[in-house]
Amino acid sequence: MSEKDIYILGIESSCDDTSAAVLKNDKVLSNIIANQDIHKKYGGVVPELASRAHLSNIIPTVESAIKEAKISLNQLSAISFTKGPGLMGSLIVGTEFSKALSLSLKIPVIEVNHMQAHILVHFINNGKNMPSFPFLGVTISGGHTQFILVKDYFEMKILGETLDDAIGEAFDKCGKKLGLGYPAGPLIDKISVKGDENKFKFSLPKVNGGDISYSGTKTAFINFLHKNQTKNIEFINQNINDICASIQKNLIDNLMNKVHLLSTDNNLNTIVFGGGVSANSYLKKRLEKYSNDNDLKIFIPELQFSTDNAAMIGIVGYLKYKDSLKSNLKSSPSPRLSF
Ligand code: KG4
Ligand code: ZN
């Protein structure tokens, strides 16, 4: 170990994934994610079950991360953990675990904002280009849809956000109505490949400025299904590919309109995505065309870094460690943490 090397253990437990990662400076040595399958049969995350699953998963997940990184616990320089936003019970497990381990290892803890981490994940060094400031950050997940002006690592301003449902939530709720499992986002993505995106039309919500809305689309979608099912009970089965492709197009059109508005209004030619929905293959296709047509730089994280993961918590830990932005054992979870 060179004297200058910094080893960070990142811990993520904000929702239903228990994750631990080890970083050597800005490089990821391991990134272990334990998904909680228990929520599938309920069609959504059950907070009480999530915190119990974090409790049983956290020690084995950290052990695997340390083992895969081929380091020992006493090589760690600091532990970074998700302070919020997220589910209180889930956040408590990661926060208290991190504080206890830091106390026993006599190393600092560093608190991390989960939404900032979804953006700063692009500063992991994996040999690819990194975004240059300023840029438009777009976080799209099951819990958030935010447009952020990012001037520096820790200088961020929210330009707009969802007034109701998050885009991932809209994917999941529409998918549930189609009888798809949870989370439905990846399933809609896969099924849509075989469908015609222009077969069924849904209107776009009218929201001024940088804010966005998804709850009207969900209601319109439910009404559309009811109307067609009364005429033909087999409507969903017979049209599943086209229904998925059409609703996916509408959800992504809504997002693209706001991305276009905010990047042009703020003169930003770099757009950086984060959060589970950035794994969507149709969105990636649309963005590729959009960036070519408008000469923009678009950054989309690789799959393991787009959904919830601890490597993103680790990179923020590393950036804060270098800036001496450490916390202490009084640190507590903050379910509604903002910037
Ligand atoms: O960032 P994330 O793992 O957790 C939250 O912080 O919410 O995002 C999960 C969300 C879910 O709503 C899931 O359906 C959605 O991301 N998602 C997708 C895809 N992969 C994950 N949505 C559309 N297409 C995908 N390929
Ligand atoms: Zn997330």
Short mmCIF file of N, CA, C and O in Angstrom, two decimals, residues 19-23 26-33 114-128 139-140 272-279 284 299-315:
data_model
loop_
_atom_site.label_atom_id
_atom_site.label_comp_id
_atom_site.label_asym_id
_atom_site.label_seq_id
_atom_site.Cartn_x
_atom_site.Cartn_y
_atom_site.Cartn_z
N SER A 19 -25.86 -2.76 0.02
CA SER A 19 -24.68 -2.79 -0.83
C SER A 19 -23.45 -2.30 -0.08
O SER A 19 -23.54 -1.40 0.75
N ALA A 20 -22.31 -2.91 -0.38
CA ALA A 20 -21.03 -2.49 0.20
C ALA A 20 -19.99 -2.50 -0.91
O ALA A 20 -20.00 -3.39 -1.77
N ALA A 21 -19.13 -1.48 -0.92
CA ALA A 21 -18.10 -1.38 -1.96
C ALA A 21 -16.79 -0.92 -1.33
O ALA A 21 -16.80 -0.22 -0.31
N VAL A 22 -15.69 -1.33 -1.94
CA VAL A 22 -14.39 -0.83 -1.50
C VAL A 22 -13.76 -0.07 -2.66
O VAL A 22 -13.73 -0.56 -3.79
N LEU A 23 -13.29 1.14 -2.38
CA LEU A 23 -12.58 1.93 -3.39
C LEU A 23 -11.15 2.16 -2.96
O LEU A 23 -10.90 2.41 -1.76
N ASP A 26 -9.95 6.63 -6.44
CA ASP A 26 -11.20 6.75 -7.21
C ASP A 26 -11.51 5.50 -8.03
O ASP A 26 -12.34 5.53 -8.94
N LYS A 27 -10.86 4.38 -7.68
CA LYS A 27 -11.10 3.14 -8.44
C LYS A 27 -11.87 2.14 -7.58
O LYS A 27 -11.61 2.01 -6.38
N VAL A 28 -12.81 1.43 -8.21
CA VAL A 28 -13.64 0.47 -7.47
C VAL A 28 -12.94 -0.90 -7.43
O VAL A 28 -12.62 -1.47 -8.48
N LEU A 29 -12.71 -1.40 -6.20
CA LEU A 29 -12.12 -2.73 -6.06
C LEU A 29 -13.20 -3.79 -5.93
O LEU A 29 -13.04 -4.93 -6.33
N SER A 30 -14.34 -3.41 -5.33
CA SER A 30 -15.47 -4.35 -5.22
C SER A 30 -16.75 -3.55 -5.06
O SER A 30 -16.73 -2.42 -4.56
N ASN A 31 -17.86 -4.14 -5.50
CA ASN A 31 -19.16 -3.46 -5.40
C ASN A 31 -20.22 -4.57 -5.29
O ASN A 31 -20.68 -5.09 -6.30
N ILE A 32 -20.54 -4.94 -4.06
CA ILE A 32 -21.44 -6.08 -3.83
C ILE A 32 -22.85 -5.55 -3.56
O ILE A 32 -23.03 -4.64 -2.74
N ILE A 33 -23.84 -6.09 -4.27
CA ILE A 33 -25.22 -5.65 -4.08
C ILE A 33 -26.08 -6.87 -3.74
O ILE A 33 -26.15 -7.83 -4.50
N HIS A 114 -27.62 10.42 -1.00
CA HIS A 114 -27.85 9.38 -2.02
C HIS A 114 -28.04 9.97 -3.42
O HIS A 114 -27.53 9.42 -4.41
N MET A 115 -28.76 11.11 -3.52
CA MET A 115 -29.04 11.68 -4.84
C MET A 115 -27.79 12.32 -5.44
O MET A 115 -27.56 12.24 -6.65
N GLN A 116 -26.97 12.95 -4.59
CA GLN A 116 -25.69 13.48 -5.09
C GLN A 116 -24.82 12.32 -5.60
O GLN A 116 -24.14 12.44 -6.62
N ALA A 117 -24.90 11.20 -4.87
CA ALA A 117 -24.07 10.05 -5.25
C ALA A 117 -24.47 9.48 -6.61
O ALA A 117 -23.61 9.06 -7.39
N HIS A 118 -25.78 9.49 -6.93
CA HIS A 118 -26.22 9.00 -8.25
C HIS A 118 -25.57 9.83 -9.37
O HIS A 118 -25.41 9.35 -10.48
N ILE A 119 -25.24 11.10 -9.08
CA ILE A 119 -24.59 11.95 -10.10
C ILE A 119 -23.07 11.79 -10.04
O ILE A 119 -22.40 11.61 -11.06
N LEU A 120 -22.53 11.81 -8.82
CA LEU A 120 -21.07 11.80 -8.68
C LEU A 120 -20.46 10.43 -9.00
O LEU A 120 -19.24 10.30 -9.09
N VAL A 121 -21.31 9.42 -9.19
CA VAL A 121 -20.84 8.09 -9.58
C VAL A 121 -20.01 8.17 -10.87
O VAL A 121 -19.13 7.35 -11.12
N HIS A 122 -20.26 9.24 -11.67
CA HIS A 122 -19.53 9.40 -12.93
C HIS A 122 -18.06 9.78 -12.70
O HIS A 122 -17.29 9.83 -13.66
N PHE A 123 -17.68 10.05 -11.45
CA PHE A 123 -16.28 10.40 -11.18
C PHE A 123 -15.48 9.19 -10.70
O PHE A 123 -14.34 9.32 -10.28
N ILE A 124 -16.12 8.01 -10.76
CA ILE A 124 -15.35 6.77 -10.57
C ILE A 124 -14.41 6.64 -11.76
O ILE A 124 -14.80 6.85 -12.91
N ASN A 125 -13.17 6.29 -11.47
CA ASN A 125 -12.17 6.17 -12.53
C ASN A 125 -12.23 4.76 -13.13
O ASN A 125 -11.73 3.81 -12.53
N ASN A 126 -12.88 4.65 -14.29
CA ASN A 126 -12.90 3.33 -14.96
C ASN A 126 -12.32 3.44 -16.37
O ASN A 126 -12.70 2.72 -17.28
N GLY A 127 -11.43 4.40 -16.50
CA GLY A 127 -10.72 4.55 -17.76
C GLY A 127 -11.48 5.35 -18.80
O GLY A 127 -10.97 5.60 -19.89
N LYS A 128 -12.74 5.73 -18.48
CA LYS A 128 -13.52 6.49 -19.47
C LYS A 128 -13.47 7.97 -19.12
O LYS A 128 -13.06 8.35 -18.02
N THR A 139 -31.50 12.89 -12.26
CA THR A 139 -31.61 11.67 -11.45
C THR A 139 -32.99 11.08 -11.64
O THR A 139 -34.00 11.73 -11.36
N ILE A 140 -33.03 9.85 -12.13
CA ILE A 140 -34.30 9.21 -12.46
C ILE A 140 -34.33 7.83 -11.80
O ILE A 140 -33.62 6.92 -12.22
N VAL A 272 -25.78 14.62 -17.53
CA VAL A 272 -25.30 13.46 -16.78
C VAL A 272 -26.48 12.76 -16.10
O VAL A 272 -27.19 13.38 -15.33
N PHE A 273 -26.67 11.48 -16.41
CA PHE A 273 -27.81 10.75 -15.85
C PHE A 273 -27.39 9.85 -14.70
O PHE A 273 -26.25 9.40 -14.62
N GLY A 274 -28.34 9.58 -13.81
CA GLY A 274 -28.09 8.66 -12.71
C GLY A 274 -29.41 8.09 -12.23
O GLY A 274 -30.48 8.65 -12.51
N GLY A 275 -29.37 6.96 -11.52
CA GLY A 275 -30.59 6.33 -11.00
C GLY A 275 -31.04 5.19 -11.89
O GLY A 275 -30.67 5.12 -13.07
N GLY A 276 -31.84 4.31 -11.31
CA GLY A 276 -32.22 3.06 -11.96
C GLY A 276 -32.77 3.19 -13.36
O GLY A 276 -32.45 2.38 -14.23
N VAL A 277 -33.57 4.23 -13.63
CA VAL A 277 -34.21 4.34 -14.94
C VAL A 277 -33.18 4.66 -16.04
O VAL A 277 -33.44 4.43 -17.22
N SER A 278 -32.00 5.15 -15.65
CA SER A 278 -31.00 5.44 -16.70
C SER A 278 -30.49 4.14 -17.33
O SER A 278 -29.75 4.18 -18.32
N ALA A 279 -30.91 2.97 -16.78
CA ALA A 279 -30.55 1.69 -17.41
C ALA A 279 -31.48 1.39 -18.59
O ALA A 279 -31.24 0.45 -19.34
N LYS A 284 -31.70 5.21 -23.70
CA LYS A 284 -30.32 5.29 -24.21
C LYS A 284 -30.32 5.56 -25.72
O LYS A 284 -29.52 6.36 -26.22
N PHE A 299 -23.73 11.47 -20.47
CA PHE A 299 -23.09 10.45 -19.64
C PHE A 299 -24.17 9.58 -18.98
O PHE A 299 -25.05 10.10 -18.30
N ILE A 300 -24.09 8.29 -19.23
CA ILE A 300 -25.02 7.34 -18.61
C ILE A 300 -24.16 6.30 -17.87
O ILE A 300 -23.23 5.75 -18.46
N PRO A 301 -24.46 6.04 -16.60
CA PRO A 301 -23.59 5.10 -15.89
C PRO A 301 -23.75 3.67 -16.39
O PRO A 301 -24.82 3.31 -16.88
N GLU A 302 -22.70 2.85 -16.27
CA GLU A 302 -22.86 1.45 -16.62
C GLU A 302 -23.83 0.82 -15.61
O GLU A 302 -24.02 1.36 -14.52
N LEU A 303 -24.45 -0.30 -16.00
CA LEU A 303 -25.58 -0.86 -15.26
C LEU A 303 -25.34 -1.00 -13.74
O LEU A 303 -26.17 -0.58 -12.94
N GLN A 304 -24.19 -1.55 -13.35
CA GLN A 304 -23.95 -1.78 -11.91
C GLN A 304 -23.88 -0.46 -11.13
O GLN A 304 -24.04 -0.46 -9.91
N PHE A 305 -23.64 0.66 -11.83
CA PHE A 305 -23.56 1.96 -11.14
C PHE A 305 -24.81 2.82 -11.36
O PHE A 305 -24.85 3.96 -10.91
N SER A 306 -25.81 2.30 -12.10
CA SER A 306 -27.01 3.12 -12.31
C SER A 306 -28.07 2.82 -11.27
O SER A 306 -28.68 3.73 -10.72
N THR A 307 -28.33 1.55 -10.98
CA THR A 307 -29.27 1.25 -9.89
C THR A 307 -28.52 1.45 -8.56
O THR A 307 -27.32 1.73 -8.56
N ASP A 308 -29.25 1.33 -7.44
CA ASP A 308 -28.62 1.63 -6.15
C ASP A 308 -27.40 0.74 -5.91
O ASP A 308 -27.47 -0.48 -6.06
N ASN A 309 -26.31 1.36 -5.54
CA ASN A 309 -25.05 0.63 -5.33
C ASN A 309 -24.16 1.40 -4.36
O ASN A 309 -24.32 2.61 -4.21
N ALA A 310 -23.23 0.69 -3.73
CA ALA A 310 -22.38 1.35 -2.74
C ALA A 310 -21.14 2.00 -3.34
O ALA A 310 -20.51 2.84 -2.69
N ALA A 311 -20.81 1.64 -4.60
CA ALA A 311 -19.63 2.26 -5.21
C ALA A 311 -19.84 3.76 -5.32
O ALA A 311 -18.92 4.57 -5.14
N MET A 312 -21.09 4.16 -5.60
CA MET A 312 -21.37 5.61 -5.72
C MET A 312 -21.24 6.30 -4.35
O MET A 312 -20.88 7.47 -4.28
N ILE A 313 -21.53 5.56 -3.30
CA ILE A 313 -21.38 6.12 -1.95
C ILE A 313 -19.88 6.20 -1.62
O ILE A 313 -19.41 7.14 -0.99
N GLY A 314 -19.14 5.20 -2.12
CA GLY A 314 -17.70 5.17 -1.90
C GLY A 314 -16.98 6.32 -2.62
O GLY A 314 -16.08 6.94 -2.06
N ILE A 315 -17.38 6.63 -3.85
CA ILE A 315 -16.67 7.70 -4.59
C ILE A 315 -16.93 9.05 -3.92
O ILE A 315 -16.03 9.89 -3.82
#
